[in-house]
Every structure is written in structure tokens, then in C-alpha cells.
CSV table of C-alpha atoms in Angstrom, one decimal:
chain,number,residue,atom,x,y,z
A,1,MET,CA,18.6,21.1,-3.9
A,2,ASN,CA,15.3,21.5,-5.5
A,3,PHE,CA,12.2,20.5,-4.0
A,4,ASP,CA,9.9,21.9,-5.6
A,5,LEU,CA,7.0,20.3,-7.6
A,6,SER,CA,6.8,20.4,-11.5
A,7,GLU,CA,3.8,21.6,-12.8
A,8,ASP,CA,2.6,18.5,-13.9
A,9,GLU,CA,3.3,17.1,-9.8
A,10,GLU,CA,1.1,20.4,-8.9
A,11,MET,CA,-1.8,19.2,-11.0
A,12,LEU,CA,-1.6,16.2,-10.5
A,13,LYS,CA,-1.3,16.9,-6.2
A,14,ALA,CA,-4.4,19.3,-6.7
A,15,LEU,CA,-6.4,16.3,-9.0
A,16,THR,CA,-6.1,13.7,-5.9
A,17,GLU,CA,-6.9,16.4,-3.7
A,18,ARG,CA,-9.9,17.4,-4.9
A,19,PHE,CA,-10.9,13.9,-5.6
A,20,VAL,CA,-10.3,13.5,-1.5
A,21,SER,CA,-12.0,17.1,-0.6
A,22,ASP,CA,-15.4,16.3,-2.7
A,23,HIS,CA,-15.4,12.2,-1.6
A,24,TYR,CA,-14.3,12.4,1.5
A,25,ASP,CA,-15.7,12.8,5.5
A,26,HIS,CA,-15.1,11.2,8.3
A,27,ASP,CA,-18.2,9.2,7.7
A,28,SER,CA,-18.0,8.7,4.4
A,29,ARG,CA,-15.0,6.7,4.7
A,30,ARG,CA,-16.8,4.7,7.5
A,31,ALA,CA,-19.4,3.9,5.1
A,32,PHE,CA,-16.5,2.9,2.2
A,33,LEU,CA,-15.2,0.8,4.6
A,34,SER,CA,-18.5,-1.1,5.4
A,35,GLY,CA,-18.9,-1.6,1.7
A,36,PRO,CA,-18.2,-4.9,-0.2
A,37,GLY,CA,-14.2,-5.1,-0.6
A,38,GLY,CA,-13.6,-3.0,1.9
A,39,PHE,CA,-13.5,0.3,-0.6
A,40,SER,CA,-16.2,2.0,-2.3
A,41,GLY,CA,-16.8,0.7,-6.2
A,42,ALA,CA,-18.4,4.6,-7.4
A,43,ASN,CA,-14.7,5.6,-6.1
A,44,TRP,CA,-12.7,3.3,-7.7
A,45,GLN,CA,-14.7,3.8,-11.3
A,46,LEU,CA,-14.1,7.8,-10.7
A,47,LEU,CA,-9.9,7.0,-10.0
A,48,GLY,CA,-10.1,5.2,-13.0
A,49,GLU,CA,-12.0,8.1,-15.1
A,50,LEU,CA,-9.6,10.5,-13.4
A,51,GLY,CA,-6.7,8.4,-15.0
A,52,LEU,CA,-5.1,7.6,-10.7
A,53,ILE,CA,-5.3,4.1,-12.3
A,54,ALA,CA,-3.9,3.8,-15.2
A,55,ALA,CA,-0.8,6.9,-14.0
A,56,PRO,CA,1.8,4.5,-12.3
A,57,PHE,CA,1.7,2.3,-15.6
A,58,PRO,CA,4.4,2.6,-18.3
A,59,GLU,CA,3.2,5.3,-20.9
A,60,GLU,CA,3.5,2.3,-23.7
A,61,LEU,CA,0.4,0.8,-21.7
A,62,GLY,CA,-1.4,3.4,-21.7
A,63,GLY,CA,-0.4,4.7,-18.4
A,64,LEU,CA,1.5,8.5,-17.8
A,65,GLY,CA,4.7,6.4,-16.6
A,66,LEU,CA,4.7,8.0,-13.3
A,67,ASP,CA,8.4,8.2,-11.8
A,68,ALA,CA,8.8,8.0,-7.8
A,69,THR,CA,8.4,11.6,-7.4
A,70,GLY,CA,5.1,11.2,-8.5
A,71,ILE,CA,3.8,8.0,-7.1
A,72,ALA,CA,4.8,9.8,-3.6
A,73,THR,CA,3.1,13.0,-4.3
A,74,VAL,CA,-0.3,11.5,-5.4
A,75,PHE,CA,-0.2,9.2,-2.1
A,76,GLU,CA,1.0,11.5,0.4
A,77,ALA,CA,-2.1,12.8,-0.1
A,78,LEU,CA,-5.0,10.1,-0.5
A,79,GLY,CA,-3.0,9.3,3.3
A,80,ARG,CA,-3.6,13.3,4.2
A,81,GLY,CA,-7.2,12.1,2.9
A,82,LEU,CA,-8.1,8.6,5.1
A,83,VAL,CA,-8.6,7.3,1.7
A,84,VAL,CA,-9.5,3.2,1.8
A,85,GLU,CA,-9.3,2.5,-2.3
A,86,PRO,CA,-6.5,0.0,-2.6
A,87,LEU,CA,-4.2,1.9,-4.8
A,88,ALA,CA,-0.7,0.8,-3.8
A,89,GLU,CA,-1.7,-3.5,-3.2
A,90,ALA,CA,-4.0,-3.3,-6.8
A,91,VAL,CA,-2.3,-1.2,-8.8
A,92,VAL,CA,2.1,-0.4,-7.6
A,93,MET,CA,2.1,-3.6,-6.6
A,94,ALA,CA,-0.2,-5.9,-8.2
A,95,GLY,CA,-1.1,-3.9,-11.7
A,96,ARG,CA,1.9,-3.1,-12.4
A,97,LEU,CA,3.4,-6.8,-11.7
A,98,PHE,CA,1.1,-7.6,-14.2
A,99,ALA,CA,2.1,-5.1,-16.4
A,100,MET,CA,5.6,-5.9,-16.5
A,101,SER,CA,5.7,-9.6,-16.8
A,102,ALA,CA,2.6,-10.9,-18.5
A,103,PRO,CA,2.5,-12.4,-21.8
A,104,GLU,CA,2.0,-9.7,-24.8
A,105,ALA,CA,-1.4,-11.7,-25.8
A,106,LEU,CA,-2.8,-12.1,-21.7
A,107,GLN,CA,-1.9,-8.5,-21.8
A,108,GLY,CA,-4.4,-7.9,-24.6
A,109,GLU,CA,-7.3,-9.9,-22.5
A,110,TRP,CA,-6.8,-7.5,-19.3
A,111,LEU,CA,-5.1,-4.9,-19.4
A,112,GLU,CA,-7.4,-2.0,-21.0
A,113,ALA,CA,-9.6,-2.9,-18.8
A,114,LEU,CA,-7.2,-2.7,-15.7
A,115,LEU,CA,-6.1,0.9,-16.7
A,116,THR,CA,-9.1,2.0,-16.7
A,117,GLY,CA,-10.6,0.1,-13.1
A,118,GLU,CA,-13.2,-2.0,-15.1
A,119,LYS,CA,-10.7,-5.1,-13.2
A,120,ARG,CA,-8.1,-5.6,-10.2
A,121,LEU,CA,-5.9,-7.7,-9.5
A,122,ALA,CA,-4.3,-8.8,-6.3
A,123,LEU,CA,-1.1,-10.7,-5.3
A,124,ALA,CA,-1.6,-13.6,-3.8
A,125,HIS,CA,2.4,-14.9,-2.5
A,126,ALA,CA,2.6,-14.7,1.5
A,127,GLU,CA,2.1,-17.8,3.1
A,128,ALA,CA,1.7,-18.8,6.7
A,129,ARG,CA,5.8,-19.4,7.1
A,130,ALA,CA,7.0,-16.1,5.0
A,131,ARG,CA,7.9,-13.8,7.9
A,132,ASP,CA,9.6,-10.7,7.3
A,133,GLY,CA,11.1,-11.2,4.2
A,134,LEU,CA,11.7,-15.0,4.4
A,135,VAL,CA,11.1,-16.9,1.5
A,136,TRP,CA,9.0,-19.4,1.3
A,137,VAL,CA,6.6,-20.5,-1.2
A,138,GLU,CA,4.9,-24.1,-0.8
A,139,THR,CA,2.1,-23.4,-2.9
A,140,SER,CA,3.3,-25.9,-6.5
A,141,ALA,CA,2.5,-25.8,-10.2
A,142,VAL,CA,3.2,-29.1,-12.4
A,143,ALA,CA,2.5,-29.1,-16.2
A,144,ASP,CA,-0.6,-30.3,-17.1
A,145,GLY,CA,-1.1,-31.1,-20.7
A,146,ASP,CA,-1.5,-27.3,-22.2
A,147,GLY,CA,-1.8,-26.0,-18.7
A,148,TRP,CA,0.0,-25.5,-15.0
A,149,ARG,CA,-1.9,-27.1,-11.6
A,150,LEU,CA,-2.1,-24.9,-8.9
A,151,THR,CA,-2.3,-26.6,-5.3
A,152,GLY,CA,-1.7,-24.7,-2.5
A,153,THR,CA,-3.1,-22.3,0.6
A,154,LYS,CA,-2.4,-18.1,0.1
A,155,PRO,CA,-3.6,-16.7,3.3
A,156,TYR,CA,-2.7,-13.2,2.7
A,157,CYS,CA,-4.1,-11.4,0.0
A,158,ALA,CA,-4.3,-8.1,0.8
A,159,ALA,CA,-6.8,-6.1,-1.2
A,160,GLY,CA,-8.2,-8.9,-2.7
A,161,GLY,CA,-11.5,-9.2,-1.6
A,162,GLY,CA,-13.8,-8.7,-4.9
A,163,ALA,CA,-10.8,-8.7,-6.9
A,164,ASP,CA,-11.5,-10.3,-10.7
A,165,GLY,CA,-8.3,-12.4,-10.4
A,166,TYR,CA,-4.9,-13.0,-8.5
A,167,ILE,CA,-1.2,-13.6,-8.8
A,168,VAL,CA,-0.3,-17.0,-7.5
A,169,SER,CA,2.7,-17.9,-6.9
A,170,ALA,CA,3.8,-21.1,-7.3
A,171,ARG,CA,7.0,-23.0,-6.6
A,172,ILE,CA,7.7,-25.1,-10.1
A,173,SER,CA,11.2,-26.9,-9.0
A,174,GLY,CA,13.6,-26.9,-5.8
A,175,GLU,CA,12.1,-26.5,-1.8
A,176,PRO,CA,10.1,-24.2,-0.3
A,177,GLY,CA,13.0,-21.6,1.1
A,178,GLY,CA,14.9,-21.4,-2.1
A,179,ALA,CA,15.2,-18.8,-4.5
A,180,ASP,CA,14.8,-20.2,-7.6
A,181,GLY,CA,12.2,-22.2,-8.7
A,182,VAL,CA,9.4,-19.8,-8.4
A,183,ALA,CA,6.6,-18.6,-10.9
A,184,LEU,CA,3.6,-16.4,-10.9
A,185,PHE,CA,0.1,-17.2,-12.7
A,186,LEU,CA,-2.7,-14.8,-13.4
A,187,VAL,CA,-5.8,-16.9,-11.9
A,188,PRO,CA,-9.1,-15.4,-12.5
A,189,ALA,CA,-11.5,-15.1,-9.8
A,190,GLY,CA,-13.8,-18.2,-10.5
A,191,THR,CA,-11.4,-20.4,-11.9
A,192,PRO,CA,-12.6,-24.3,-10.8
A,193,ALA,CA,-11.1,-25.3,-7.9
A,194,VAL,CA,-10.7,-22.7,-6.1
A,195,SER,CA,-12.3,-20.9,-3.1
A,196,THR,CA,-12.0,-18.1,-1.8
A,197,ARG,CA,-12.6,-16.7,1.8
A,198,ASP,CA,-12.0,-13.3,2.7
A,199,TRP,CA,-11.4,-11.1,6.1
A,200,THR,CA,-11.1,-7.7,7.2
A,201,MET,CA,-7.8,-6.7,8.3
A,202,ALA,CA,-7.4,-4.2,11.4
A,203,ASP,CA,-7.6,-1.3,9.6
A,204,GLY,CA,-10.9,-2.5,7.9
A,205,SER,CA,-10.2,-3.5,4.5
A,206,VAL,CA,-10.8,-6.9,3.1
A,207,ALA,CA,-8.2,-9.1,2.5
A,208,THR,CA,-8.5,-12.6,0.9
A,209,SER,CA,-7.6,-16.4,2.2
A,210,LEU,CA,-7.5,-18.1,-1.6
A,211,GLU,CA,-7.1,-21.8,-1.4
A,212,LEU,CA,-6.3,-23.7,-4.3
A,213,GLU,CA,-7.0,-27.5,-4.7
A,214,GLY,CA,-6.1,-28.7,-7.8
A,215,ALA,CA,-6.8,-25.3,-10.0
A,216,VAL,CA,-6.0,-26.0,-14.0
A,217,VAL,CA,-5.1,-22.6,-15.7
A,218,PRO,CA,-3.9,-22.2,-19.3
A,219,ALA,CA,-0.1,-22.2,-20.4
A,220,GLY,CA,0.0,-18.5,-21.2
A,221,TYR,CA,-1.7,-17.7,-18.1
A,222,ARG,CA,2.0,-17.5,-16.6
A,223,LEU,CA,4.0,-14.7,-15.7
A,224,GLY,CA,7.4,-14.3,-16.7
A,225,GLU,CA,9.9,-16.0,-16.2
A,226,ASP,CA,11.9,-15.7,-12.4
A,227,GLY,CA,8.5,-14.9,-10.3
A,228,LEU,CA,10.6,-13.7,-7.5
A,229,ALA,CA,13.0,-11.2,-9.1
A,230,ALA,CA,9.8,-10.2,-10.8
A,231,ILE,CA,8.3,-9.6,-7.7
A,232,ALA,CA,11.4,-7.6,-6.2
A,233,ALA,CA,11.2,-4.9,-9.5
A,234,ALA,CA,7.5,-3.9,-8.6
A,235,SER,CA,8.1,-4.2,-4.8
A,236,ASP,CA,10.4,-0.9,-4.5
A,237,LEU,CA,7.8,1.7,-6.3
A,238,ALA,CA,5.2,-0.3,-3.7
A,239,ALA,CA,6.4,0.5,-0.5
A,240,LEU,CA,7.6,3.9,-1.8
A,241,ALA,CA,3.9,4.5,-2.1
A,242,ARG,CA,3.2,2.5,1.1
A,243,SER,CA,5.8,5.1,3.2
A,244,ALA,CA,4.2,8.3,1.1
A,245,GLU,CA,1.3,7.2,2.5
A,246,ALA,CA,1.8,6.6,6.2
A,247,LEU,CA,3.8,10.1,5.7
A,248,GLY,CA,0.7,11.6,4.5
A,249,ILE,CA,-1.6,9.9,7.7
A,250,MET,CA,0.9,10.9,10.1
A,251,GLU,CA,0.6,14.8,8.5
A,252,ARG,CA,-3.0,14.5,9.3
A,253,LEU,CA,-3.2,13.0,12.8
A,254,LEU,CA,-0.4,15.9,13.8
A,255,ALA,CA,-3.3,18.5,12.0
A,256,ASP,CA,-6.1,16.8,13.7
A,257,THR,CA,-4.0,16.7,17.6
A,258,ILE,CA,-3.0,20.4,16.9
A,259,ASP,CA,-6.4,21.4,16.7
A,260,TYR,CA,-7.9,19.7,19.5
A,261,LEU,CA,-4.9,21.1,21.8
A,262,ARG,CA,-6.0,23.7,20.5
A,263,THR,CA,-9.8,23.9,21.6
A,264,ARG,CA,-9.7,21.9,24.3
A,265,ASP,CA,-9.5,23.3,27.4
A,266,GLN,CA,-8.1,21.7,31.1
A,267,PHE,CA,-7.9,23.8,34.3
A,268,GLY,CA,-9.1,27.2,32.5
A,269,ALA,CA,-6.1,26.6,30.1
A,270,ALA,CA,-6.1,25.3,26.5
A,271,LEU,CA,-4.3,21.8,26.3
A,272,GLY,CA,-1.9,22.8,23.8
A,273,SER,CA,-0.9,25.7,26.4
A,274,PHE,CA,1.0,23.3,28.6
A,275,GLN,CA,5.2,23.0,28.2
A,276,ALA,CA,4.8,18.6,28.5
A,277,VAL,CA,2.2,18.9,25.9
A,278,GLN,CA,4.2,21.1,23.8
A,279,HIS,CA,6.9,19.7,23.7
A,280,ARG,CA,5.8,16.1,22.7
A,281,MET,CA,4.1,17.9,20.0
A,282,VAL,CA,7.4,19.0,18.4
A,283,ALA,CA,9.1,16.0,18.5
A,284,GLN,CA,6.7,13.9,17.2
A,285,TYR,CA,6.7,17.5,13.9
A,286,ALA,CA,10.5,16.5,14.2
A,287,VAL,CA,10.1,13.3,13.9
A,288,ILE,CA,7.8,13.8,10.2
A,289,GLU,CA,10.9,15.9,8.6
A,290,GLN,CA,12.5,13.3,9.5
A,291,SER,CA,10.7,11.2,7.6
A,292,ARG,CA,9.9,13.6,4.9
A,293,ALA,CA,14.1,13.7,4.3
A,294,LEU,CA,14.7,10.3,4.2
A,295,LEU,CA,11.5,9.9,1.8
A,296,ASN,CA,12.6,13.4,-0.4
A,297,LEU,CA,16.6,11.0,-0.5
A,298,ALA,CA,14.6,8.0,-2.2
A,299,LEU,CA,12.9,10.1,-4.6
A,300,VAL,CA,16.2,11.9,-5.8
A,301,SER,CA,18.0,8.2,-6.2
A,302,TRP,CA,15.1,7.3,-8.4
A,303,GLY,CA,17.2,5.6,-11.2
A,304,SER,CA,20.1,4.8,-9.6
A,305,ASP,CA,21.5,1.8,-8.2
A,306,ASP,CA,20.8,3.6,-4.6
A,307,PHE,CA,17.1,3.9,-5.0
A,308,THR,CA,15.8,0.2,-3.6
A,309,ALA,CA,18.2,0.6,-0.3
A,310,ALA,CA,17.1,4.6,-0.2
A,311,VAL,CA,13.2,2.9,0.0
A,312,ASN,CA,13.8,0.3,2.4
A,313,GLY,CA,15.8,3.0,4.5
A,314,SER,CA,12.9,4.8,4.5
A,315,ARG,CA,10.6,2.9,4.7
A,316,ALA,CA,12.1,0.9,8.0
A,317,PHE,CA,12.3,4.7,9.4
A,318,ILE,CA,8.6,5.4,8.9
A,319,ALA,CA,7.1,2.3,10.2
A,320,ASP,CA,8.1,2.2,13.4
A,321,ALA,CA,7.9,6.1,13.8
A,322,SER,CA,4.3,6.6,12.1
A,323,VAL,CA,2.5,4.0,14.5
A,324,GLU,CA,4.8,5.8,17.4
A,325,LEU,CA,3.1,8.9,16.0
A,326,GLY,CA,-0.2,7.3,16.3
A,327,HIS,CA,0.1,5.9,20.0
A,328,GLU,CA,0.9,10.0,21.1
A,329,MET,CA,-1.8,11.3,19.2
A,330,ILE,CA,-4.4,8.8,21.0
A,331,GLN,CA,-3.0,10.2,24.1
A,332,PHE,CA,-3.8,13.2,23.9
A,333,HIS,CA,-7.4,12.6,22.9
A,334,GLY,CA,-7.7,10.2,25.5
A,335,GLY,CA,-10.4,7.5,25.0
A,336,MET,CA,-11.9,9.4,22.2
A,337,GLY,CA,-8.6,8.2,20.3
A,338,VAL,CA,-9.2,4.7,19.8
A,339,THR,CA,-12.9,4.6,18.7
A,340,ASP,CA,-14.6,5.2,15.5
A,341,GLU,CA,-15.9,8.6,16.1
A,342,LEU,CA,-12.6,10.4,15.2
A,343,ALA,CA,-9.7,10.2,12.2
A,344,ILE,CA,-7.3,9.9,14.8
A,345,GLY,CA,-8.3,5.8,15.4
A,346,GLY,CA,-8.6,5.5,11.7
A,347,GLY,CA,-5.5,6.7,10.6
A,348,HIS,CA,-3.6,4.7,13.5
A,349,LYS,CA,-5.4,1.4,12.2
A,350,ARG,CA,-3.8,2.6,9.2
A,351,LEU,CA,-0.7,3.2,10.2
A,352,LEU,CA,-0.3,0.0,12.2
A,353,VAL,CA,-1.5,-2.4,8.6
A,354,LEU,CA,1.4,-0.2,7.0
A,355,SER,CA,4.1,-0.4,9.0
A,356,ARG,CA,3.7,-4.3,9.6
A,357,TRP,CA,2.6,-5.3,5.7
A,358,PRO,CA,4.0,-7.3,3.5
A,359,GLU,CA,6.8,-7.4,6.2
A,360,GLY,CA,7.5,-5.1,9.7
A,361,PRO,CA,10.5,-2.3,9.5
A,362,VAL,CA,13.1,-5.4,10.8
A,363,ALA,CA,13.4,-6.7,7.3
A,364,ALA,CA,13.5,-3.6,5.0
A,365,LEU,CA,16.1,-2.2,7.8
A,366,ASP,CA,18.5,-5.6,7.1
A,367,ARG,CA,17.8,-5.2,3.6
A,368,TYR,CA,19.1,-1.7,3.5
A,369,ALA,CA,21.9,-2.7,5.1
A,370,GLY,CA,22.3,-5.3,3.2
A,371,LEU,CA,22.7,-3.2,-0.1
A,372,LEU,CA,24.8,-1.2,1.9
A,373,ASN,CA,27.4,-3.2,2.3
């Protein structure tokens, strides 16, 4: 089977890599993380101008309609550059979810600004008792005149810092753990009776805790009919993007460590000349190749009934394997490996978040096993 990229995909890869090489080094990445929202607003605007924000959206809505291979190509390159702009959460997940489920009138108000990067949405779905794939939505929505009144707490809104709006899941019927009765609503930032508190995740990105105390949104701000089905439909490509980003980070950490082992002397010889070190590095190289093979399986399954299972299978493996690789690379660097002075530490922190958000690898493995049966 031919896994070579097409001409368009090669151009997309080159564009992403050029963005990384022109705007990212270790010091600039640290500066971006310390900015509002945990990333660079100027970079976000540039990503919009380059078309990388619009790329995952459907062509009929003004995007490029990237398929699985296109998305994986972009995010692997972003991972190698340790890019901090939240494209996976704000674009592939929240943005596409809005595009797939919002009524036409609401799309007319928001979609163009989302495609250019002028506005940004975040998904507010996870709740405190929703662990590892468990459906649990306590936030409620009740009809209120010509609108909906939302009450509840969304403590884990990834990439929510500075967002212009939130896609909030709320229960209109049934019990918190029920599979039915959950709808999605667009809640613009600044809506009365909505309070936010930003907090920093392990990788330095900024998440938001959302408190809705009877917040009222217009009836037209309800997105689609079945909220959980819409989230599941958008989640496959988002999970693929996260896995591709993790693969890119793994490649970067391995390459940086190889360079270090070639130049760091111990007992009068380069560390990389010791056989025990070589064995451990070869083992991690093999892990990267296994990860790529599983990701490629997902890519060739695009458009078939096997795609969701393949995505979950690759995520279940990569989530665990990437964290272990990060541990190994830190060990080779010694105490400096865990500091912010090297890309190793920052990359490993990002892998920790990617491996556990929005759920851990066990949930992905359970879903994969269930889809095979």
C-alpha cells in the first residue's frame, strides 16, 4: 500500500513546517505559553491567514475539507514543532462541532469569523463525575419563554481561556448518566449569569471552569437535536489529530535525545556509544514505528465503518507509549530533562495532557474492543 503524500498534502505539510520554523524556538514557545489564553494571538491570526484554521472545515462552508490524512499530516508537523496554539480543541473539535450542528442562521453569525480565526469556540462538556468515557451530564437546560435557561458547572473546558463562546452540553430530559436527553447550546462569552475561572493544565495551556447560574440563551442557540451523537461524530477526527500531534512530539523528543547522546561525554566516551543506551533508544524507535503503523491503519480506514475503531485503537496505544517514551528521554537527560530549559520537559508535559484528555487510554481501548465485537 502506498503511504506517500499527494502533492497537495506535501504542500500542506511544507506550509505547516514553514510556520513552525519561522515562528517557533524554545524561548518563543515559553513566551507564547505565558501569554493570554496560553498561546500567541498573533500566531492564531497568522494561522487564519494561512488557511490552517479553515482547513478542517467542510468545503461547502468555506474550508478545505481535509480528510484524515490531511489532518494527521498537519498535526504531526505541529507536534514536532511543539506548537501551543489549540488547533485540535478549538478547530477540529469545537469549531467543526459547531459547523456540523448549528442552525443556518447561527452559522451566518459565527462561521466566517471562526474560519478566519477572528473568533474561537471551546467545548464545555466534561463534568466532575464524567470519568474515562462515562456519560454524565448534570448541567440542565429548561425552556424559558423564547429561550433556554442553563444551570450547572463545566470545570474542564480545555482551551477555554479567552474563548469568544462555549458549546455547552446540558440535559433537557432524563438522568445524568442517561444516553439520551442531552442537547448542545452556544453560550457567548459575557452572557449574563455565566462566570469563568481560568486555570493552567499540566502542559501550560489555559483551561476554563464555567459556572452557569440560570444563564439564558435564545432558542436559536440550540445546536442540533442529539448532543452526544454530535460530540461523538466530531470526536473521531479530534482524537486522530491528538494522536498525530503526540506522534510528532515523540519524534521530536527522540531526535533531540539522539543529538544529546552523540555530544554528551561520560567516562571519556559519548553516551550514545554505550550498548545499554543504544538498546533503550532502539526500543523507543520501535515504539514510534508501531505508533505510526497504527495511525496509518486509521488513515486507510477513513470513510469506512472501521475508522472509529482504528482511531480508538491507535489512541489507546499511543497515549500510553508516548508517556513512557517521554520518561525514557528525560532519564537520558538527567535532572535537566524535567526543567523548562529543554524541549524534553515541555514535550513530555504536553504528552501527559494528550494521553489523558478528554479521557484516558483505557476508555479508548474499551471502546475499541466494543467496536470489534
